[in-house]
Structures are given as structure tokens and as C-alpha cells.
Amino acid sequence: MDWPKGIGGLCYGGDYNPEQWPEEVWKEDVALMRRAGVNLVSVGVFSWARLEPSPGSYDFAWLDRVLDLLHGAGVRVNLATPTASPPPWFGLAHPDALTVTADGTRLTHGSRDTYCVSAPAYREASARIAGELARRYRGHPALAMWHVHNEYGTGCHCDHAAAAFRTWLRDRYGTLDALNDAWTGSFWSQHHSAWEQVMPPRATRYLPNPAQALDFRRFLSDEMLAHFREQKAVLREHTPDVPVTTNFVFGDWVPVDHRRWAAETDLVAVDHYPAADPPQETAFAADLARGWAGGRPWLLMEQAVVTYTGSRMIAKRPGEITRLSLSHIARGSRGVMFFQWRASRGGAELWHGGMVPHAGEDSRIFREITELGALLPSLEEACRAPVEAGAAVLWDAEAGWALQAPGLPSTGLDHTGTVRQAHRVLYRGGVTADVVHPSADLSAYRLVLVPALYLISDDDTANLRRHVEGGGTLVVTYLSGVADPCARVRTGGYPGALRDLLGIRVEEFHPLPPGTALALTGPGGEDLGTGTFWSEHVHLEGAEAPARYGTPVPAPGIGPHDAGWGAGAALHGLPAITRHRYGAGTALYVSTRLSDADLSRLLGLEPSPLELVRRGEWVFAVNHGDDEQQVPDGPLLPPGGYAVRRARQG
Ligand code: GLA
């Protein structure tokens, strides 16, 4: 049960919010959906206030008509539980269930996601509305899948959250002694002598406890998962044959460990909004989603017809909607869905675009949407074989959260950013990579990259060791393996857990002042580029040094005695990149930040704007560049062109 009921091939559609429109528009909607080849829409995501206008009184008549209309048009329904946006009456009836921020402010209704996931009233109301929907629509022929909630990721610091956090901590640690040990309670008099003293990380005087902050994120992830599970159980009870999913959001701000959640969804579904570099960000998101799905089908549930950059909403280039959609499909998505079907004319997201834009059907966007809908069925065969990935990049939500603590040796430390760089370099070099957790089975990969994996468990360390012993190559970057799962340093020299595997011992870190660089030189004095941002005093303990720190290049205005610079300069002649034979494989260590070009050279790659993904005998090729590109043994692709073909086709 891992695919929307009644859909054999790829899914195509988007969020459909008919409650925002008069009924005469609905008829036009379904006619246009048919024209565009839409076969699945997500309905009711934010409709709680319309479904339950006052506590316990329900109005399903309008939704009945919507589902019947869609069914008549052959469009199947991914029916949402509306719990991401409780109605205004809910907050007035249950003020204790509204979000409290870390600084103690209680939020009020007026946006969305304003609830505490630990508040009993919210949990009860969520299960109740999910149950009402399930009872009402369990026999409806359009029902294809359940879409629980929307983009889980909102935390709360209220007393309900505090109580639930304590329960979670008791389950995790058993005793206060174990908690005090894990949180290093002996530092700054933070030793707890009763559970009631334990708090969520609320606003405090100076640096907060990093282990407490990390555990609070773990707790929030599990707490939201409990909310998802409760709804899933209710839905399952009434509709045992309908898959249940929720749409995952990308971004370090969400305290959700999607990899753990993935196993609890029948289908992994993700939302993705690339910003600065859409082709590369799309490839990264799709490869990460595939990693979460662990080989199961997954679905791009929401993307936009425009590009949101944070400061502007930019029209996509001609053909870009199709190219990015193709990239998702090539990398494993079994469909393409959008936020949203029809662009809203009011409300907070009226400028977020739609498959039917404000201009209506006579528009470039709707024409491209219709072309994409016509293309998708022809891709089904090519999507059957698994995506072939020769490399893996390791990403761990918890390691990323740990690097968000204040008080680290440098600001700007960023696990996900470093993972993205590693993935970007492989992507531009034509290597399809899986983005997977450090505990994943690594036996299929020749090359595994470990970018700034600050926190690592003993089991995951053993997994990396097995990969190298078995003949694989591991490339580890600075600040990996340093801390244990409680964010405590592994003492005796960095990179703690990985010292013997890498054959090195790092004595000191030397973060570099912004704009400064250290030249990197090979054994024969050859120029191997520069290191920036970070450097380390590395001792060889079995490894060799293919690159050493050379001449320092200070930023303008930085002198030899300025903080940070003097220490960086002291590394002259010491190892910068190391290589260690271990078992049948090789483990490299990069103790500084390399540019994309230097990392690409280290990995022996040649950048190209042509995206190539192989799946069995099929090749997906997308030219994201401004020049023609030759597909190996295939056609010459014009700028923006694409081809999906059998590899050995003439
Ligand atoms: C996400 C959300 C949608 C909407 C869009 C905005 O996908 O799930 O509800 O907010 O972002 O583009």
C-alpha cells in the first residue's frame, strides 16, 4: 500500500482549494484539470474552519460536492486532515493550546500552524476531525490517499510542551543521573535534582545548554510524529486500504527527523521550492527524498510554478517547470504535484502562483502545465528501474541541529551547507549520488562523502569503517566525528571517532578570519588551490599528506598578529589533506574548506551543465545550460532541451 489507490502510473496535480472560489469556478477547474492531464489533487489541507464552523458542528456538504465533481471527471483525491490550521474558535476555546515561543509570548490565531502539538485539546480536536473525515469519506470512490496535516515542523515552549518533554526525557534516559550526565549538568550548576526542574530551552541569560537544545529538537520530532501516528491510526481504522502520508518540508529550521518519519508513512512525499540554483537544489532535494524513502516510491507533493528567492517571486524560465519536474522524476519521484492548482486571489499566499495562474488558462504557465501533463505518461516505463547512484553523501538531521548551537569554535558552521556543497560538486561532475544517513548500507557505493558530520554514534562509526575495510573510498571533511550523540567532545584528539580510520590526530582547530585563505601545495610544491574558513593542526598517524598548508593569503587589513590569523599561519608545511589506506580501501580527510573547483579536482571530476541520470537501460538527460550539450551516445541537446531514451538506442 505505497501508492494512491486507483492510480497506476505517475501522479500529476496539485493542492486544490475550491473553498476559496464560488462553485461555478469548480466546473471550470475540473474541465481544465482534464485538459492538463491531472489525475490527483490534494483537497482540504486548510479547510478546518469550513468543515467545522463551530465546535462539534460539521458541514461536509460542500466537500461532498467537490469530491463527487472530481470523481465524475476521473480525478482522484488526496484528502487532507486540516490540522495545520485550527479555526479561530479553537484558540478562543482553548487558549492554553496556542503556541508559546521560547521568550514566553503566546501567539494568537491569524496565520496558520498556531497550536501546541502537546496540548491535550489540540490532540483531541485533531483526532476528532480526522475521524469525522474518515467516517464520511471511507466509501467515496475518489478517495486515493490521506494527506495528514501539512509540513509538520512547528514547536512550542509552553507548560504542556514542558511536561511532555520531561516524559520523553524519562523514556530516553531513565534516571536523572543519566540526564545530568548526558547534558553535562555539572557545568554552570545545571545539575537537576527533580524532574520538575527540567525545562524546554526557553529564553535565558547567556549561552543555552547545547545538549538540552538538541534533545528538545529530538523531542519535538517525536512529539509531532505521535500526533501523525494518532491520526494515521484513526484513518487506518476506517480505511485500511488507503495509504496515509504527510508532506515533508525541506529546511534546517524544522525540528523533524524526516528519515525516521519516512518509515511511518505509506509513501514519502516532499515539498520543494528551490531558490538560488534551481537545477542543483532540485537534484539535491530529490536525492535526499530518495534517501528518506530508502528505495520505496516517493512523490514530489508540492512545488511552485514560480521561484521564491526570499525577496522576490520570479517567473520560471520557459520550459523550466518541465526541466525541474523531469529532474525530480529522473531521481525517483513517481509524479509531479504543485502548490497549488489555481492561484489564490486573496489570503496570505495570493502571489505564490498556481497551475492556473491569475491570468487564467490563456497563459504560458497553463500551456506548459498542459504540455507536462501530456509528457508524463510517456515516462512511466523509464521510471521502473531504480536510480543508479555510484556515490553517497551522508546527511544526518541531528548532526545539523547540533551545529546550530551557539558557542561553537566558529559561526557559519553548517552541516547541511557542507553536504550541499559535496552533492553539488558530484552533481556538476555528472555523478548521481544518494543522500543517506550514516547508518545506511554503504556497500553499493565506491565513494562516500562525509561532510562536517559533527556528531556521530559508535555504530555509525563502525559502519563507515566497514565501508573502507571492504574497499570503498571515504572522503571526510573538517569537523566530522568530533562529538558523541549528546554533543559532547570525544577527547584525545579530533576527529574523535574517526581518528584511527583516517590515520590522523588533530590537535587544534584554527578557524580562519573571513576572506583569508591558506594555499594548498602538493608533495612536489604543485598548486592545489586554497583552503578558507577553517583549518586544523593535523598530525599524521599512519596517513600520508597529498596536500599541505602553504603560504597564507590574508584578507586585506588582516595582519600577522590579528586573532585567528597568526595561528592559521603557524600551519605552514603541515598536512591539509590526508590519505590513509585502511583494509582494502582509502579514507581521505580534508581539514579545511575547499572551493567547489578544488573539491571537484580532488575527486577527479569535470563540471558540466548536462544532467544525466541512469535507470537500468534508460537515461534521463536535461540540459540546464545556455549552450548545446552532447548526450554521450545520444542526441545533441539544445539549451533547455531534454531527452529520455534507452541508453543503447540508435
Ligand atoms: C508549502 C505549503 C503550502 C504553501 C506553499 C507556499 O508547500 O505546504 O501550504 O504554503 O508552501 O508556496
XYZ file of C-alpha atoms and ligand atoms in Angstrom:
662
model
C 0.000 0.000 0.000
C 2.539 2.562 -1.085
C 0.714 4.345 -3.873
C -2.505 6.369 -4.201
C -5.383 3.966 -4.782
C -6.555 3.843 -8.351
C -3.500 5.469 -9.921
C -1.352 3.041 -11.860
C 1.299 5.340 -13.249
C 2.702 8.738 -12.372
C 0.705 11.240 -10.331
C 0.011 14.694 -11.707
C -1.815 17.520 -9.984
C -1.593 19.822 -7.004
C -3.260 21.299 -3.928
C -6.840 22.103 -4.817
C -8.548 24.681 -2.595
C -12.071 25.035 -4.029
C -13.327 26.572 -0.785
C -11.607 29.767 -1.926
C -13.820 30.014 -5.017
C -17.524 30.195 -5.950
C -18.967 26.920 -7.225
C -19.168 27.998 -10.856
C -15.367 28.105 -10.866
C -15.230 24.447 -9.742
C -16.720 23.281 -13.035
C -14.096 25.196 -14.964
C -11.460 23.721 -12.637
C -12.308 20.120 -13.435
C -12.557 20.868 -17.160
C -9.084 22.415 -17.070
C -7.761 19.537 -14.945
C -8.874 17.110 -17.625
C -7.226 19.237 -20.282
C -3.980 19.295 -18.293
C -3.966 15.548 -17.636
C -4.355 15.968 -13.865
C -5.160 12.703 -12.082
C -4.661 13.561 -8.372
C -5.398 16.632 -6.247
C -4.848 17.333 -2.548
C -8.084 18.670 -1.086
C -8.974 20.228 2.226
C -5.470 20.985 3.527
C -6.574 24.203 5.252
C -10.325 23.766 5.417
C -10.950 23.059 9.104
C -12.890 26.302 9.652
C -15.212 25.407 6.757
C -15.618 21.775 7.819
C -16.260 22.500 11.488
C -17.550 26.089 11.591
C -18.262 25.849 15.316
C -17.140 23.280 17.877
C -18.645 19.880 17.097
C -20.885 21.078 14.260
C -19.806 19.919 10.833
C -20.506 20.997 7.262
C -19.426 18.402 4.749
C -21.961 19.254 2.050
C -19.582 21.420 0.048
C -16.799 18.831 0.257
C -19.237 16.099 -0.835
C -19.966 18.128 -3.979
C -16.270 18.742 -4.632
C -15.366 15.057 -4.313
C -18.300 13.987 -6.488
C -17.348 16.513 -9.144
C -13.720 15.363 -9.152
C -14.770 11.731 -9.276
C -17.007 12.465 -12.257
C -14.000 13.933 -14.043
C -11.750 10.969 -13.231
C -9.558 12.971 -10.844
C -8.610 11.157 -7.658
C -8.329 12.786 -4.260
C -5.517 13.003 -1.763
C -7.768 14.039 1.117
C -6.148 16.114 3.827
C -6.802 16.322 7.523
C -6.866 20.089 8.164
C -4.959 20.102 11.443
C -2.211 22.517 10.329
C -4.620 25.406 10.768
C -7.188 25.179 13.565
C -10.173 27.561 13.187
C -10.401 30.869 15.094
C -12.904 29.374 17.590
C -10.361 26.755 18.635
C -7.854 29.258 20.064
C -10.608 31.170 21.873
C -11.971 27.970 23.410
C -8.519 26.603 24.274
C -6.053 29.465 24.791
C -3.707 27.003 26.511
C -3.368 25.170 23.171
C -1.914 28.155 21.305
C 1.842 28.255 20.652
C 4.180 29.812 23.229
C 7.530 30.949 21.818
C 10.854 30.474 23.616
C 10.634 34.007 25.028
C 7.218 33.310 26.573
C 4.985 35.071 24.023
C 1.708 33.291 23.436
C 0.737 33.610 19.773
C -2.801 34.256 18.595
C -4.789 32.997 15.651
C -4.242 34.948 12.443
C -1.849 32.856 10.406
C -1.529 29.064 10.409
C 0.341 26.458 12.489
C -0.595 28.197 15.735
C -1.082 25.370 18.201
C 0.910 23.327 20.668
C 1.253 19.769 19.477
C 1.449 18.624 23.124
C -1.769 20.373 24.207
C -4.464 17.785 25.042
C -7.224 19.939 23.482
C -5.355 20.144 20.190
C -4.585 16.436 20.139
C -8.235 15.581 20.833
C -9.573 18.034 18.249
C -7.118 16.696 15.645
C -8.108 13.075 16.153
C -11.790 14.058 16.137
C -11.755 15.921 12.809
C -9.640 13.140 11.256
C -12.209 10.598 12.464
C -15.137 12.634 11.098
C -13.487 12.851 7.685
C -12.630 9.160 7.663
C -16.190 8.152 8.586
C -17.686 10.466 5.990
C -15.477 9.544 3.054
C -14.376 5.976 3.728
C -16.528 4.680 0.881
C -16.032 7.553 -1.533
C -14.730 6.289 -4.869
C -12.467 9.333 -5.386
C -10.519 8.751 -2.170
C -6.997 7.690 -3.180
C -4.786 8.702 -0.249
C -4.814 10.523 3.088
C -2.666 13.623 3.482
C -2.241 14.169 7.219
C -1.627 17.757 8.358
C 0.766 19.913 6.332
C 4.533 20.318 6.558
C 4.995 19.333 10.198
C 7.628 21.499 11.866
C 6.189 23.877 14.453
C 7.419 23.759 18.028
C 6.082 25.211 21.259
C 7.654 26.007 24.659
C 4.551 26.100 26.885
C 3.876 24.106 30.042
C 2.181 21.302 28.075
C 5.347 21.036 25.977
C 7.492 21.104 29.134
C 5.541 18.224 30.703
C 5.711 16.146 27.526
C 9.429 16.911 27.184
C 10.037 15.551 30.694
C 8.152 12.354 29.862
C 10.205 11.971 26.688
C 13.439 12.519 28.619
C 12.464 9.946 31.249
C 11.890 7.431 28.443
C 15.208 8.249 26.848
C 17.424 8.423 29.933
C 15.550 6.538 32.652
C 17.133 8.409 35.540
C 18.003 11.981 36.396
C 21.621 10.903 36.846
C 21.726 9.744 33.236
C 20.101 13.001 32.091
C 22.558 15.095 34.099
C 25.407 13.143 32.580
C 24.079 13.491 29.006
C 23.515 17.227 29.451
C 26.790 17.796 31.341
C 24.723 19.178 34.218
C 27.827 19.757 36.293
C 28.633 22.762 34.082
C 27.183 26.113 35.280
C 25.245 24.493 38.101
C 22.713 22.843 35.815
C 22.503 19.621 37.796
C 18.802 18.739 38.167
C 17.685 17.145 41.432
C 13.999 16.642 40.469
C 12.258 16.132 37.110
C 10.059 19.222 37.650
C 13.201 21.361 37.318
C 13.792 20.217 33.750
C 12.596 22.780 31.185
C 12.391 23.244 27.446
C 15.085 25.630 26.185
C 13.263 28.873 26.977
C 14.781 32.368 26.803
C 17.722 32.545 29.187
C 20.570 34.858 30.167
C 23.527 33.628 28.169
C 24.506 30.548 26.141
C 21.915 27.759 26.459
C 22.876 24.151 27.095
C 23.597 22.589 23.667
C 22.570 19.058 24.703
C 19.246 20.350 26.057
C 18.590 22.217 22.790
C 19.456 19.129 20.746
C 17.220 16.882 22.836
C 14.362 19.371 22.572
C 14.503 19.105 18.778
C 14.563 15.325 19.008
C 11.590 15.522 21.350
C 9.632 17.854 19.042
C 10.239 15.486 16.146
C 8.912 12.537 18.161
C 6.019 14.554 19.591
C 4.824 15.630 16.153
C 5.278 12.055 14.983
C 2.966 10.931 17.794
C 0.367 13.404 16.510
C 0.783 11.974 12.990
C 0.511 8.407 14.296
C -2.719 9.182 16.164
C -4.345 10.483 13.004
C -2.952 7.639 10.942
C -4.453 5.122 13.375
C -7.891 6.761 13.126
C -7.744 6.845 9.334
C -6.487 3.272 9.131
C -9.312 2.039 11.302
C -11.909 3.326 8.829
C -9.988 2.887 5.570
C -7.484 0.043 5.965
C -6.705 0.029 2.235
C -5.996 3.748 1.764
C -2.358 4.863 2.091
C -1.530 7.625 4.554
C 1.168 10.226 4.019
C 2.228 13.711 5.058
C 4.241 16.237 3.080
C 7.811 16.721 4.318
C 9.325 20.187 4.165
C 12.993 20.791 3.417
C 14.987 23.096 5.617
C 17.145 23.084 8.690
C 14.575 25.095 10.631
C 12.213 22.162 11.005
C 12.721 20.034 14.106
C 11.625 16.935 12.217
C 13.873 13.977 11.532
C 12.302 13.030 8.223
C 14.430 9.933 7.827
C 12.900 8.424 10.952
C 9.434 9.584 9.952
C 9.727 8.102 6.471
C 9.297 4.577 7.807
C 5.935 5.580 9.325
C 4.414 6.940 6.131
C 2.999 4.644 3.472
C 4.516 6.937 0.861
C 7.262 9.531 1.308
C 6.003 12.870 -0.024
C 8.070 16.060 -0.126
C 7.549 19.733 -0.916
C 10.363 21.556 -2.632
C 10.968 25.196 -3.507
C 14.430 25.732 -4.987
C 15.727 29.288 -4.731
C 19.211 30.332 -5.807
C 20.246 27.500 -8.120
C 17.082 25.588 -9.026
C 18.588 22.670 -11.048
C 21.209 21.839 -8.455
C 18.870 22.346 -5.489
C 16.269 20.168 -7.179
C 18.770 17.359 -7.667
C 19.808 17.602 -4.012
C 16.222 17.591 -2.733
C 15.265 14.662 -4.937
C 18.330 12.646 -3.939
C 17.605 13.340 -0.271
C 13.935 12.380 -0.675
C 15.044 9.141 -2.335
C 17.319 8.512 0.643
C 14.428 9.070 3.069
C 12.284 6.717 1.023
C 15.024 4.073 1.245
C 14.212 2.581 -2.147
C 10.422 2.885 -1.851
C 8.464 5.081 -4.280
C 8.264 8.738 -3.286
C 6.337 11.711 -4.584
C 7.022 15.390 -5.148
C 3.858 16.636 -3.443
C 4.322 20.391 -3.851
C 6.472 22.645 -5.988
C 5.738 26.080 -7.421
C 5.316 27.463 -10.898
C 7.376 30.473 -9.780
C 10.723 30.658 -7.951
C 10.651 32.173 -4.448
C 14.031 33.657 -3.577
C 13.111 35.068 -0.188
C 12.945 38.612 -1.517
C 11.207 38.078 -4.868
C 8.913 35.685 -6.681
C 10.451 35.199 -10.065
C 8.724 33.781 -13.136
C 10.354 30.496 -14.136
C 12.215 30.498 -17.457
C 10.391 28.982 -20.434
C 10.489 25.195 -20.077
C 11.924 25.344 -16.553
C 8.811 23.847 -14.938
C 9.241 20.793 -17.152
C 13.018 20.561 -16.707
C 12.844 20.663 -12.905
C 9.913 18.233 -12.890
C 11.892 15.877 -15.126
C 14.819 16.084 -12.759
C 12.572 15.036 -9.854
C 11.167 12.171 -11.916
C 14.608 11.050 -13.103
C 15.730 10.937 -9.477
C 12.841 8.809 -8.325
C 9.676 10.851 -7.835
C 6.704 8.948 -9.257
C 4.844 12.074 -10.177
C 4.741 15.844 -10.103
C 2.430 17.904 -7.927
C 2.209 21.642 -7.298
C 1.170 24.178 -4.736
C -1.398 24.922 -5.969
C -3.961 24.224 -8.697
C -5.435 27.726 -9.029
C -3.569 30.815 -7.803
C -5.473 32.423 -4.911
C -6.926 35.873 -5.393
C -6.664 36.757 -1.705
C -5.117 35.491 1.521
C -1.509 35.447 2.603
C -0.194 33.449 -0.362
C -2.012 35.149 -3.219
C 1.307 35.687 -5.044
C 2.522 32.087 -4.778
C 1.413 31.114 -8.244
C -0.700 28.238 -9.466
C -1.010 25.764 -12.323
C -3.852 28.043 -13.396
C -2.306 31.471 -12.789
C -4.164 34.737 -12.215
C -4.045 35.240 -15.983
C -6.165 32.090 -16.422
C -5.896 29.337 -18.991
C -4.651 31.634 -21.761
C -1.186 31.810 -20.263
C 2.291 30.430 -20.796
C 2.127 28.699 -17.429
C -1.069 26.797 -18.148
C 0.217 25.837 -21.598
C 3.415 24.451 -20.042
C 1.354 22.666 -17.378
C -0.722 21.054 -20.120
C 2.404 20.022 -22.067
C 3.930 18.498 -18.946
C 0.724 16.582 -18.265
C 0.878 15.156 -21.777
C 4.551 14.182 -21.398
C 4.315 12.299 -18.099
C 2.578 9.087 -19.262
C 5.396 8.539 -21.784
C 7.927 8.434 -18.920
C 6.339 5.629 -16.949
C 8.404 2.833 -18.411
C 11.691 4.673 -17.795
C 10.710 5.114 -14.132
C 10.501 1.416 -13.341
C 14.208 0.697 -12.880
C 15.960 2.005 -9.757
C 18.062 5.158 -9.936
C 21.743 4.228 -10.301
C 23.976 6.054 -7.827
C 27.692 5.368 -7.611
C 28.328 7.677 -4.669
C 26.713 8.644 -1.394
C 26.778 11.822 0.651
C 25.996 11.376 4.339
C 23.471 13.698 5.955
C 22.093 13.496 9.455
C 19.455 15.886 10.804
C 20.809 15.540 14.352
C 24.363 16.475 13.324
C 22.916 19.528 11.579
C 20.921 20.561 14.658
C 23.976 20.158 16.886
C 25.901 22.576 14.660
C 23.191 25.204 15.130
C 24.170 25.674 18.778
C 25.750 28.979 19.732
C 29.226 28.862 21.289
C 30.906 26.665 18.653
C 34.501 27.423 17.588
C 33.228 29.459 14.631
C 29.976 30.906 13.436
C 28.921 29.718 9.996
C 29.495 26.018 10.714
C 26.858 24.235 8.717
C 26.394 20.503 8.219
C 23.668 20.796 5.566
C 25.549 23.528 3.701
C 28.647 21.337 3.578
C 26.562 18.346 2.475
C 25.029 20.510 -0.236
C 28.466 21.520 -1.464
C 29.601 17.883 -1.655
C 26.428 16.948 -3.505
C 26.741 19.969 -5.817
C 30.271 19.035 -6.824
C 29.236 15.447 -7.583
C 26.121 16.643 -9.439
C 28.079 19.084 -11.600
C 30.641 16.355 -12.210
C 27.953 14.048 -13.581
C 27.909 11.663 -10.590
C 24.458 10.688 -9.323
C 24.659 10.449 -5.546
C 22.330 9.113 -2.900
C 21.981 11.354 0.143
C 21.707 8.946 3.042
C 22.083 8.657 6.795
C 25.408 7.461 8.268
C 23.707 4.218 9.324
C 22.677 3.350 5.726
C 24.009 0.296 3.931
C 27.027 1.720 2.085
C 28.119 -1.445 0.327
C 26.870 -0.346 -3.114
C 28.952 2.841 -3.267
C 32.520 3.249 -4.457
C 32.709 6.722 -2.972
C 31.174 8.063 0.250
C 31.478 11.716 1.283
C 31.185 12.671 4.950
C 30.733 16.468 5.167
C 31.067 18.147 8.584
C 29.360 15.254 10.369
C 29.993 16.830 13.770
C 28.117 14.260 15.801
C 28.400 10.533 15.196
C 27.446 7.402 17.134
C 29.742 4.422 17.682
C 27.518 2.233 15.487
C 27.641 4.671 12.603
C 31.401 4.955 13.001
C 31.632 1.168 12.645
C 29.515 1.431 9.505
C 31.994 3.870 7.928
C 34.871 1.626 8.952
C 33.232 -1.357 7.241
C 32.835 0.638 4.038
C 36.548 1.415 3.855
C 37.672 -2.037 5.015
C 35.600 -3.502 2.202
C 37.429 -1.471 -0.440
C 35.416 1.766 -0.564
C 36.717 5.321 -0.606
C 35.666 7.715 2.131
C 36.204 11.468 1.939
C 35.695 13.107 5.328
C 35.684 16.875 5.752
C 36.649 19.044 8.739
C 34.711 18.897 11.992
C 33.405 15.357 11.451
C 33.353 12.706 14.179
C 34.155 15.275 16.854
C 31.189 14.823 19.188
C 29.104 11.965 20.574
C 25.273 11.818 20.271
C 24.978 14.011 23.402
C 27.028 16.706 21.629
C 29.984 16.076 23.989
C 33.511 16.166 22.594
C 35.262 12.826 22.106
C 38.547 13.665 23.820
C 42.098 12.618 22.990
C 42.324 14.487 19.690
C 39.895 15.240 16.881
C 38.243 13.848 14.803
C 37.413 11.687 17.787
C 35.555 8.679 16.484
C 37.334 8.682 13.119
C 40.993 9.064 14.198
C 42.146 5.508 13.536
C 40.155 5.165 10.340
C 41.699 8.356 8.969
C 45.157 7.659 10.427
C 45.448 11.158 11.853
C 45.130 13.128 15.063
C 44.008 16.741 15.037
C 45.453 18.736 17.888
C 43.812 22.134 17.378
C 41.226 23.881 15.237
C 42.134 27.171 13.556
C 39.033 28.886 12.161
C 40.218 31.498 9.665
C 39.145 35.140 9.599
C 36.685 35.912 6.772
C 38.353 36.476 3.434
C 41.664 34.883 4.365
C 42.998 31.765 2.690
C 45.763 29.216 3.058
C 47.465 27.990 -0.112
C 47.475 24.205 -0.523
C 50.509 22.580 -2.086
C 51.258 19.059 -3.279
C 54.349 16.982 -2.369
C 56.225 18.454 -5.343
C 55.151 22.002 -4.498
C 52.291 21.940 -7.011
C 49.400 24.366 -6.537
C 46.326 22.503 -5.248
C 44.149 25.548 -4.638
C 43.326 27.193 -1.321
C 41.586 26.462 1.942
C 39.319 29.050 3.543
C 37.085 29.465 6.625
C 38.640 26.695 8.683
C 41.988 24.950 9.189
C 43.434 22.430 11.619
C 46.704 21.290 13.094
C 46.828 17.714 11.782
C 49.323 15.039 12.878
C 49.843 12.028 10.620
C 49.396 8.718 12.430
C 49.578 6.310 9.533
C 48.154 8.551 6.807
C 50.136 10.421 4.141
C 49.612 14.057 3.126
C 48.881 14.656 -0.556
C 48.344 18.359 0.276
C 49.959 20.590 2.890
C 49.241 24.103 4.032
C 51.361 26.600 2.113
C 51.657 30.339 2.032
C 48.948 32.212 3.935
C 46.977 34.805 1.959
C 45.476 37.203 4.499
C 42.415 39.274 3.669
C 43.105 42.985 3.237
C 43.528 44.546 6.651
C 44.424 41.280 8.439
C 47.920 41.332 9.930
C 50.127 38.504 11.238
C 49.136 39.221 14.828
C 45.399 39.535 14.293
C 43.287 36.987 16.153
C 42.962 33.790 14.184
C 45.440 34.689 11.527
C 48.654 34.047 13.470
C 47.516 30.526 14.350
C 46.470 29.855 10.761
C 49.895 30.967 9.547
C 51.549 28.568 12.000
C 50.207 25.640 9.971
C 52.644 26.326 7.133
C 54.017 22.976 5.904
C 51.602 20.858 7.978
C 49.139 18.355 6.451
C 45.938 19.829 4.977
C 44.543 16.837 3.091
C 45.441 13.316 4.176
C 45.053 9.860 2.670
C 45.026 6.605 4.643
C 44.956 3.049 3.364
C 42.628 1.097 5.643
C 41.650 -2.507 4.949
C 41.060 -2.745 1.223
C 40.004 0.916 0.895
C 41.109 4.501 1.350
C 39.996 7.215 3.759
C 40.768 10.842 2.906
C 40.489 13.796 5.260
C 40.082 17.420 4.188
C 40.885 19.690 7.133
C 39.793 22.961 5.514
C 37.013 24.307 3.312
C 37.773 23.805 -0.382
C 36.187 25.735 -3.227
C 33.856 23.737 -5.480
C 36.602 23.716 -8.138
C 39.247 22.391 -5.735
C 36.945 19.711 -4.320
C 35.985 18.714 -7.857
C 39.671 18.381 -8.754
C 40.346 16.293 -5.633
C 37.568 13.932 -6.711
C 38.790 13.887 -10.321
C 35.575 15.375 -11.779
C 34.849 17.650 -14.770
C 31.872 20.019 -14.295
C 29.113 20.011 -16.956
C 25.662 21.672 -17.193
C 24.218 18.440 -18.601
C 22.254 16.452 -16.008
C 22.411 12.719 -16.689
C 20.634 10.094 -14.597
C 20.739 6.402 -15.458
C 17.976 3.958 -14.575
C 18.567 0.496 -15.938
C 18.635 0.769 -19.706
C 17.152 4.268 -19.586
C 18.947 7.605 -19.453
C 17.360 10.918 -18.462
C 19.290 13.879 -19.895
C 18.422 17.510 -19.150
C 20.417 20.444 -20.480
C 20.197 23.217 -17.879
C 22.896 25.275 -19.631
C 22.839 28.062 -22.218
C 24.815 26.087 -24.833
C 24.178 22.901 -26.761
C 25.201 19.724 -24.938
C 26.070 16.348 -26.379
C 24.475 13.370 -24.608
C 27.061 10.547 -24.672
C 25.962 8.098 -27.410
C 22.849 10.239 -27.805
C 21.454 13.434 -29.283
C 22.809 16.959 -29.217
C 20.536 18.812 -26.810
C 19.756 22.490 -27.439
C 19.859 24.871 -24.437
C 16.994 23.854 -22.162
C 16.456 20.614 -24.093
C 15.903 17.183 -22.630
C 15.768 13.550 -23.703
C 14.595 10.375 -22.006
C 15.801 7.411 -24.010
C 17.102 3.878 -23.933
C 20.871 4.025 -23.484
C 21.677 1.830 -26.428
C 19.085 3.334 -28.765
C 20.498 4.289 -32.223
C 4.209 24.771 1.163
C 2.939 24.602 1.936
C 1.787 25.236 1.228
C 2.105 26.642 0.832
C 3.325 26.645 -0.002
C 3.735 28.058 -0.355
O 4.246 23.870 0.122
O 2.665 23.235 2.134
O 0.674 25.229 2.085
O 2.325 27.412 1.967
O 4.411 26.067 0.706
O 4.235 28.148 -1.577
